[in-house]
Amino acid sequence: MPHEPLRPHQAQAIHRVCSAIITEHSNKRDTNSNFLLQHAAGSGKSKTAAALAKELLLLRDSCTDRRLFLFAFIVVDRVQLTQQLYETASQYLAELGAPSSWVALSSCVDQLQAYMGMQADNVRRPRIIVTTVQSFWCMWMRARRASILGDLQAKLNASHQRIAIICDEVHRSHSWKSVDIINHLLSSNRGTDKGGRGDGSEGERQRHKSNSSSRKDKGSSRVHYIGLTATPSENALRLFGVKEAFRTLAQAQGTSALEPQTQQQQQQQQQLQRQQQQQQQQQQQQAGQ
């Protein structure tokens, strides 16, 4: 059965992210960009995540022909969503003829640790892992208590390849703290070691900037964060938005075009939404009178 082609906005989003990463790699930038994709409800975020993961894993260094990415994690904040995303990714890749071993569902910390600990040349090693952000938290705490964090990082760093974290519903599932935890777990960079989940607040953002500045001399992260959401919250925009030198890609509802959106445009859109809500409230009050 032939696979259903990607919609224009999906193909454009994937192309822009991959092109930006290739450009960064070619220019040998010291830091990696993160990306925020705003998809309207019903526009196929799950398939976008699966297709993006596949395309990232196919990217190669133009000089060495070595694959740029070791893993692509599709991360959600609810266990119920992992099965849906796993089935979407498995079906999409199967239609393209990819090996079934490429995609794995990690339903517990033990599975996640086992997948990440596999040797890079193991043919049974999954390339795309669907899991929860909570699994990363639990794995990080377990690795610290068992003093195995260094061994795990050494295995991941031995390949010198990048890692993609594709986050669904990023407006509610990620904060500066979770970014630090995942960064610490998946790379040699030292993230914050103190407890607390963090809420994406201004205070947390300033602490993250301070921690990041103090770690600049310890090497740059290999991790790229790509967030997907239909309703980017203020915290998500702070995490992925242009104010923090992240690139924000937004899909306009009702169109297939994917255009860069500045922080000012985001604020104008939010102001327009508030005005529309106020008008609706006024109309309801007048109708009640």
mmCIF file of C-alpha atoms in Angstrom:
data_model
loop_
_atom_site.group_PDB
_atom_site.id
_atom_site.type_symbol
_atom_site.label_atom_id
_atom_site.label_comp_id
_atom_site.label_asym_id
_atom_site.label_seq_id
_atom_site.Cartn_x
_atom_site.Cartn_y
_atom_site.Cartn_z
ATOM 1 C CA MET A 1 0.000 0.000 0.000
ATOM 2 C CA PRO A 2 1.593 3.331 -1.033
ATOM 3 C CA HIS A 3 2.177 5.763 1.788
ATOM 4 C CA GLU A 4 0.238 9.005 2.035
ATOM 5 C CA PRO A 5 2.566 11.897 1.132
ATOM 6 C CA LEU A 6 3.346 14.633 3.606
ATOM 7 C CA ARG A 7 1.243 17.763 3.443
ATOM 8 C CA PRO A 8 2.986 20.932 2.223
ATOM 9 C CA HIS A 9 3.319 22.478 5.694
ATOM 10 C CA GLN A 10 4.789 19.239 7.071
ATOM 11 C CA ALA A 11 7.324 18.919 4.263
ATOM 12 C CA GLN A 12 8.338 22.585 4.581
ATOM 13 C CA ALA A 13 8.811 22.367 8.338
ATOM 14 C CA ILE A 14 11.004 19.271 8.047
ATOM 15 C CA HIS A 15 13.012 20.761 5.197
ATOM 16 C CA ARG A 16 13.706 23.985 7.109
ATOM 17 C CA VAL A 17 14.823 22.235 10.277
ATOM 18 C CA CYS A 18 17.107 19.822 8.395
ATOM 19 C CA SER A 19 18.553 22.600 6.226
ATOM 20 C CA ALA A 20 19.324 24.728 9.274
ATOM 21 C CA ILE A 21 21.096 21.845 11.011
ATOM 22 C CA ILE A 22 23.145 21.026 7.901
ATOM 23 C CA THR A 23 24.168 24.686 7.623
ATOM 24 C CA GLU A 24 25.195 24.765 11.278
ATOM 25 C CA HIS A 25 27.225 21.596 10.873
ATOM 26 C CA SER A 26 28.935 22.877 7.735
ATOM 27 C CA ASN A 27 29.829 26.131 9.499
ATOM 28 C CA LYS A 28 31.121 24.189 12.519
ATOM 29 C CA ARG A 29 29.073 26.216 14.990
ATOM 30 C CA ASP A 30 29.857 25.670 18.674
ATOM 31 C CA THR A 31 26.220 25.619 19.749
ATOM 32 C CA ASN A 32 23.166 23.847 18.410
ATOM 33 C CA SER A 33 19.912 25.563 17.550
ATOM 34 C CA ASN A 34 16.559 24.481 18.878
ATOM 35 C CA PHE A 35 13.308 24.835 16.960
ATOM 36 C CA LEU A 36 9.653 25.465 17.762
ATOM 37 C CA LEU A 37 7.046 24.270 15.252
ATOM 38 C CA GLN A 38 3.551 25.638 15.725
ATOM 39 C CA HIS A 39 1.028 23.306 14.096
ATOM 40 C CA ALA A 40 -2.687 23.952 14.121
ATOM 41 C CA ALA A 41 -4.883 21.287 15.696
ATOM 42 C CA GLY A 42 -5.533 18.454 13.252
ATOM 43 C CA SER A 43 -2.568 19.321 11.041
ATOM 44 C CA GLY A 44 -0.713 16.063 11.705
ATOM 45 C CA LYS A 45 1.810 16.770 14.468
ATOM 46 C CA SER A 46 2.390 13.056 15.098
ATOM 47 C CA LYS A 47 3.278 12.353 11.476
ATOM 48 C CA THR A 48 5.446 15.475 11.350
ATOM 49 C CA ALA A 49 7.371 14.209 14.378
ATOM 50 C CA ALA A 50 7.829 10.753 12.839
ATOM 51 C CA ALA A 51 8.887 12.082 9.430
ATOM 52 C CA LEU A 52 11.248 14.630 10.989
ATOM 53 C CA ALA A 53 12.901 11.933 13.097
ATOM 54 C CA LYS A 54 13.461 9.792 10.012
ATOM 55 C CA GLU A 55 14.921 12.655 7.956
ATOM 56 C CA LEU A 56 17.262 13.727 10.762
ATOM 57 C CA LEU A 57 18.624 10.192 11.003
ATOM 58 C CA LEU A 58 19.402 10.228 7.274
ATOM 59 C CA LEU A 59 21.480 13.435 7.426
ATOM 60 C CA ARG A 60 25.164 12.861 6.698
ATOM 61 C CA ASP A 61 28.415 14.756 6.934
ATOM 62 C CA SER A 62 29.342 15.886 3.417
ATOM 63 C CA CYS A 63 33.035 15.129 3.980
ATOM 64 C CA THR A 64 32.994 11.844 5.886
ATOM 65 C CA ASP A 65 29.543 10.531 4.838
ATOM 66 C CA ARG A 66 28.960 9.735 8.517
ATOM 67 C CA ARG A 67 25.430 10.016 9.868
ATOM 68 C CA LEU A 68 24.977 13.164 11.964
ATOM 69 C CA PHE A 69 22.420 11.739 14.419
ATOM 70 C CA LEU A 70 22.700 8.758 16.721
ATOM 71 C CA PHE A 71 19.173 8.875 18.169
ATOM 72 C CA ALA A 72 15.917 10.731 17.679
ATOM 73 C CA PHE A 73 13.704 10.685 20.762
ATOM 74 C CA ILE A 74 10.005 11.517 20.386
ATOM 75 C CA VAL A 75 9.047 12.730 23.858
ATOM 76 C CA VAL A 76 5.584 13.267 25.343
ATOM 77 C CA ASP A 77 4.322 13.940 28.855
ATOM 78 C CA ARG A 78 1.580 11.292 29.020
ATOM 79 C CA VAL A 79 1.944 7.513 28.796
ATOM 80 C CA GLN A 80 -1.301 7.279 26.815
ATOM 81 C CA LEU A 81 0.270 9.301 23.980
ATOM 82 C CA THR A 82 3.350 7.103 23.604
ATOM 83 C CA GLN A 83 1.433 4.207 22.023
ATOM 84 C CA GLN A 84 -0.254 6.543 19.520
ATOM 85 C CA LEU A 85 3.022 8.126 18.470
ATOM 86 C CA TYR A 86 4.775 4.757 18.328
ATOM 87 C CA GLU A 87 2.114 3.354 16.016
ATOM 88 C CA THR A 88 2.242 6.452 13.801
ATOM 89 C CA ALA A 89 6.037 6.320 13.526
ATOM 90 C CA SER A 90 6.101 2.547 12.952
ATOM 91 C CA GLN A 91 3.456 2.676 10.231
ATOM 92 C CA TYR A 92 5.073 5.632 8.474
ATOM 93 C CA LEU A 93 8.531 4.048 8.419
ATOM 94 C CA ALA A 94 7.157 0.642 7.408
ATOM 95 C CA GLU A 95 5.446 2.263 4.408
ATOM 96 C CA LEU A 96 8.831 3.687 3.408
ATOM 97 C CA GLY A 97 10.522 0.303 3.729
ATOM 98 C CA ALA A 98 12.575 1.094 6.833
ATOM 99 C CA PRO A 99 13.525 -1.813 9.144
ATOM 100 C CA SER A 100 11.050 -2.428 11.955
ATOM 101 C CA SER A 101 13.926 -2.279 14.449
ATOM 102 C CA TRP A 102 14.343 1.427 13.749
ATOM 103 C CA VAL A 103 11.456 2.388 16.042
ATOM 104 C CA ALA A 104 11.004 1.369 19.672
ATOM 105 C CA LEU A 105 8.541 2.182 22.421
ATOM 106 C CA SER A 106 10.115 2.717 25.824
ATOM 107 C CA SER A 107 7.445 2.103 28.442
ATOM 108 C CA CYS A 108 9.805 2.038 31.431
ATOM 109 C CA VAL A 109 13.173 3.356 32.540
ATOM 110 C CA ASP A 110 14.846 -0.053 32.189
ATOM 111 C CA GLN A 111 13.931 -0.202 28.502
ATOM 112 C CA LEU A 112 15.129 3.336 27.884
ATOM 113 C CA GLN A 113 18.448 2.649 29.563
ATOM 114 C CA ALA A 114 18.890 -0.612 27.631
ATOM 115 C CA TYR A 115 18.208 1.054 24.273
ATOM 116 C CA MET A 116 20.593 3.926 24.998
ATOM 117 C CA GLY A 117 23.295 1.551 26.154
ATOM 118 C CA MET A 118 23.384 -0.462 22.922
ATOM 119 C CA GLN A 119 26.486 -0.180 20.792
ATOM 120 C CA ALA A 120 26.166 2.160 17.809
ATOM 121 C CA ASP A 121 26.871 -0.666 15.340
ATOM 122 C CA ASN A 122 24.256 -3.022 16.832
ATOM 123 C CA VAL A 123 21.771 -3.778 14.045
ATOM 124 C CA ARG A 124 18.999 -4.235 16.613
ATOM 125 C CA ARG A 125 19.575 -0.794 18.142
ATOM 126 C CA PRO A 126 16.524 1.429 17.636
ATOM 127 C CA ARG A 127 17.153 4.806 16.031
ATOM 128 C CA ILE A 128 13.826 6.388 17.012
ATOM 129 C CA ILE A 129 12.671 5.951 20.613
ATOM 130 C CA VAL A 130 9.219 7.055 21.766
ATOM 131 C CA THR A 131 9.173 7.781 25.491
ATOM 132 C CA THR A 132 8.025 10.223 28.172
ATOM 133 C CA VAL A 133 9.808 13.187 29.671
ATOM 134 C CA GLN A 134 9.221 11.569 33.076
ATOM 135 C CA SER A 135 11.359 8.597 31.983
ATOM 136 C CA PHE A 136 14.305 10.913 31.443
ATOM 137 C CA TRP A 137 13.812 12.376 34.912
ATOM 138 C CA CYS A 138 13.697 8.921 36.517
ATOM 139 C CA MET A 139 16.667 7.702 34.520
ATOM 140 C CA TRP A 140 18.738 10.728 35.488
ATOM 141 C CA MET A 141 17.983 10.258 39.194
ATOM 142 C CA ARG A 142 18.688 6.514 39.000
ATOM 143 C CA ALA A 143 21.973 7.083 37.145
ATOM 144 C CA ARG A 144 23.112 9.576 39.779
ATOM 145 C CA ARG A 145 22.269 7.265 42.681
ATOM 146 C CA ALA A 146 23.919 4.236 41.047
ATOM 147 C CA SER A 147 26.948 6.241 39.871
ATOM 148 C CA ILE A 148 26.531 4.996 36.297
ATOM 149 C CA LEU A 149 25.941 8.372 34.668
ATOM 150 C CA GLY A 150 29.528 8.643 33.463
ATOM 151 C CA ASP A 151 29.432 5.195 31.823
ATOM 152 C CA LEU A 152 26.210 5.995 29.997
ATOM 153 C CA GLN A 153 27.535 9.352 28.798
ATOM 154 C CA ALA A 154 30.760 7.705 27.633
ATOM 155 C CA LYS A 155 28.812 5.257 25.439
ATOM 156 C CA LEU A 156 26.751 8.032 23.905
ATOM 157 C CA ASN A 157 29.699 10.365 23.400
ATOM 158 C CA ALA A 158 31.857 7.658 21.788
ATOM 159 C CA SER A 159 29.954 8.041 18.529
ATOM 160 C CA HIS A 160 30.447 11.840 18.391
ATOM 161 C CA GLN A 161 26.970 12.072 16.854
ATOM 162 C CA ARG A 162 24.057 14.355 17.618
ATOM 163 C CA ILE A 163 20.813 13.548 19.398
ATOM 164 C CA ALA A 164 17.379 14.955 18.551
ATOM 165 C CA ILE A 165 14.685 15.492 21.180
ATOM 166 C CA ILE A 166 11.345 15.968 19.394
ATOM 167 C CA CYS A 167 8.862 17.161 22.002
ATOM 168 C CA ASP A 168 5.121 16.964 21.428
ATOM 169 C CA GLU A 169 2.814 19.359 23.322
ATOM 170 C CA VAL A 170 5.880 21.303 24.364
ATOM 171 C CA HIS A 171 3.797 24.140 25.827
ATOM 172 C CA ARG A 172 2.990 21.986 28.852
ATOM 173 C CA SER A 173 5.705 19.346 29.079
ATOM 174 C CA HIS A 174 9.074 21.109 29.084
ATOM 175 C CA SER A 175 10.829 23.693 31.220
ATOM 176 C CA TRP A 176 14.362 24.954 31.688
ATOM 177 C CA LYS A 177 14.857 22.285 34.340
ATOM 178 C CA SER A 178 13.817 19.414 32.059
ATOM 179 C CA VAL A 179 16.093 20.760 29.309
ATOM 180 C CA ASP A 180 19.003 20.805 31.767
ATOM 181 C CA ILE A 181 18.235 17.271 32.936
ATOM 182 C CA ILE A 182 18.071 15.840 29.410
ATOM 183 C CA ASN A 183 21.152 17.801 28.360
ATOM 184 C CA HIS A 184 23.045 16.466 31.357
ATOM 185 C CA LEU A 185 21.935 12.898 30.716
ATOM 186 C CA LEU A 186 22.637 12.776 26.986
ATOM 187 C CA SER A 187 25.865 14.743 26.745
ATOM 188 C CA SER A 188 29.037 15.474 28.655
ATOM 189 C CA ASN A 189 27.711 18.884 29.685
ATOM 190 C CA ARG A 190 26.953 19.164 33.355
ATOM 191 C CA GLY A 191 23.413 20.290 33.961
ATOM 192 C CA THR A 192 21.963 21.421 37.254
ATOM 193 C CA ASP A 193 22.281 18.772 39.956
ATOM 194 C CA LYS A 194 19.689 20.157 42.303
ATOM 195 C CA GLY A 195 16.167 18.844 42.571
ATOM 196 C CA GLY A 196 12.974 20.564 41.551
ATOM 197 C CA ARG A 197 11.193 20.441 38.246
ATOM 198 C CA GLY A 198 11.115 24.106 37.429
ATOM 199 C CA ASP A 199 8.196 25.894 35.917
ATOM 200 C CA GLY A 200 9.685 27.928 33.096
ATOM 201 C CA SER A 201 9.352 31.117 35.133
ATOM 202 C CA GLU A 202 11.497 34.209 34.729
ATOM 203 C CA GLY A 203 13.548 33.246 37.781
ATOM 204 C CA GLU A 204 14.172 29.786 36.407
ATOM 205 C CA ARG A 205 15.119 31.232 33.027
ATOM 206 C CA GLN A 206 17.732 33.486 34.651
ATOM 207 C CA ARG A 207 19.145 30.554 36.646
ATOM 208 C CA HIS A 208 19.375 28.514 33.442
ATOM 209 C CA LYS A 209 21.203 31.328 31.638
ATOM 210 C CA SER A 210 23.643 31.579 34.531
ATOM 211 C CA ASN A 211 24.260 27.821 34.562
ATOM 212 C CA SER A 212 24.690 27.764 30.777
ATOM 213 C CA SER A 213 27.220 30.602 30.881
ATOM 214 C CA SER A 214 29.254 28.815 33.528
ATOM 215 C CA ARG A 215 29.347 25.657 31.361
ATOM 216 C CA LYS A 216 30.527 27.218 28.106
ATOM 217 C CA ASP A 217 34.098 26.118 28.648
ATOM 218 C CA LYS A 218 33.070 22.478 29.139
ATOM 219 C CA GLY A 219 32.026 21.775 25.582
ATOM 220 C CA SER A 220 28.830 22.349 23.677
ATOM 221 C CA SER A 221 25.785 20.122 23.702
ATOM 222 C CA ARG A 222 25.080 17.628 20.939
ATOM 223 C CA VAL A 223 21.357 17.804 21.635
ATOM 224 C CA HIS A 224 18.807 19.536 19.402
ATOM 225 C CA TYR A 225 15.348 20.268 20.799
ATOM 226 C CA ILE A 226 12.453 20.473 18.351
ATOM 227 C CA GLY A 227 9.162 21.400 20.008
ATOM 228 C CA LEU A 228 5.707 20.944 18.497
ATOM 229 C CA THR A 229 2.545 22.613 19.778
ATOM 230 C CA ALA A 230 -0.703 24.121 18.542
ATOM 231 C CA THR A 231 -0.813 26.626 21.397
ATOM 232 C CA PRO A 232 2.648 27.897 22.376
ATOM 233 C CA SER A 233 2.519 29.251 25.909
ATOM 234 C CA GLU A 234 4.580 32.169 27.171
ATOM 235 C CA ASN A 235 6.964 29.751 28.868
ATOM 236 C CA ALA A 236 7.362 27.716 25.670
ATOM 237 C CA LEU A 237 8.145 30.873 23.715
ATOM 238 C CA ARG A 238 10.750 31.833 26.311
ATOM 239 C CA LEU A 239 12.247 28.364 26.045
ATOM 240 C CA PHE A 240 12.295 28.195 22.245
ATOM 241 C CA GLY A 241 11.712 31.819 21.202
ATOM 242 C CA VAL A 242 13.931 34.341 19.500
ATOM 243 C CA LYS A 243 14.738 36.149 22.768
ATOM 244 C CA GLU A 244 16.976 33.233 23.714
ATOM 245 C CA ALA A 245 18.541 32.935 20.243
ATOM 246 C CA PHE A 246 16.398 29.910 19.421
ATOM 247 C CA ARG A 247 14.689 29.808 16.040
ATOM 248 C CA THR A 248 10.916 29.935 16.020
ATOM 249 C CA LEU A 249 9.090 28.452 13.045
ATOM 250 C CA ALA A 250 5.332 28.912 13.067
ATOM 251 C CA GLN A 251 2.597 27.584 10.825
ATOM 252 C CA ALA A 252 -0.209 30.008 10.054
ATOM 253 C CA GLN A 253 -3.608 28.423 10.588
ATOM 254 C CA GLY A 254 -5.561 27.861 7.391
ATOM 255 C CA THR A 255 -2.490 28.035 5.134
ATOM 256 C CA SER A 256 0.199 25.625 4.044
ATOM 257 C CA ALA A 257 2.974 28.196 4.331
ATOM 258 C CA LEU A 258 5.559 28.014 7.075
ATOM 259 C CA GLU A 259 6.995 31.445 7.760
ATOM 260 C CA PRO A 260 9.485 32.747 10.320
ATOM 261 C CA GLN A 261 7.672 34.500 13.158
ATOM 262 C CA THR A 262 9.378 37.074 15.360
ATOM 263 C CA GLN A 263 8.680 37.657 19.035
ATOM 264 C CA GLN A 264 6.947 40.917 18.115
ATOM 265 C CA GLN A 265 4.619 39.080 15.744
ATOM 266 C CA GLN A 266 3.864 36.562 18.450
ATOM 267 C CA GLN A 267 2.929 39.376 20.832
ATOM 268 C CA GLN A 268 0.732 41.022 18.193
ATOM 269 C CA GLN A 269 -1.056 37.719 17.605
ATOM 270 C CA GLN A 270 -1.652 37.281 21.340
ATOM 271 C CA GLN A 271 -2.942 40.858 21.631
ATOM 272 C CA LEU A 272 -5.355 40.254 18.756
ATOM 273 C CA GLN A 273 -6.628 37.104 20.455
ATOM 274 C CA ARG A 274 -7.225 39.043 23.688
ATOM 275 C CA GLN A 275 -9.129 41.726 21.809
ATOM 276 C CA GLN A 276 -11.309 39.093 20.144
ATOM 277 C CA GLN A 277 -12.051 37.522 23.522
ATOM 278 C CA GLN A 278 -13.011 40.915 24.960
ATOM 279 C CA GLN A 279 -15.334 41.572 22.037
ATOM 280 C CA GLN A 280 -16.993 38.190 22.528
ATOM 281 C CA GLN A 281 -17.483 38.906 26.229
ATOM 282 C CA GLN A 282 -19.037 42.306 25.444
ATOM 283 C CA GLN A 283 -21.392 40.742 22.930
ATOM 284 C CA GLN A 284 -22.448 38.110 25.463
ATOM 285 C CA GLN A 285 -23.096 40.793 28.089
ATOM 286 C CA GLN A 286 -25.189 42.831 25.645
ATOM 287 C CA ALA A 287 -27.171 39.738 24.661
ATOM 288 C CA GLY A 288 -27.860 39.031 28.339
ATOM 289 C CA GLN A 289 -29.214 42.528 28.839
#
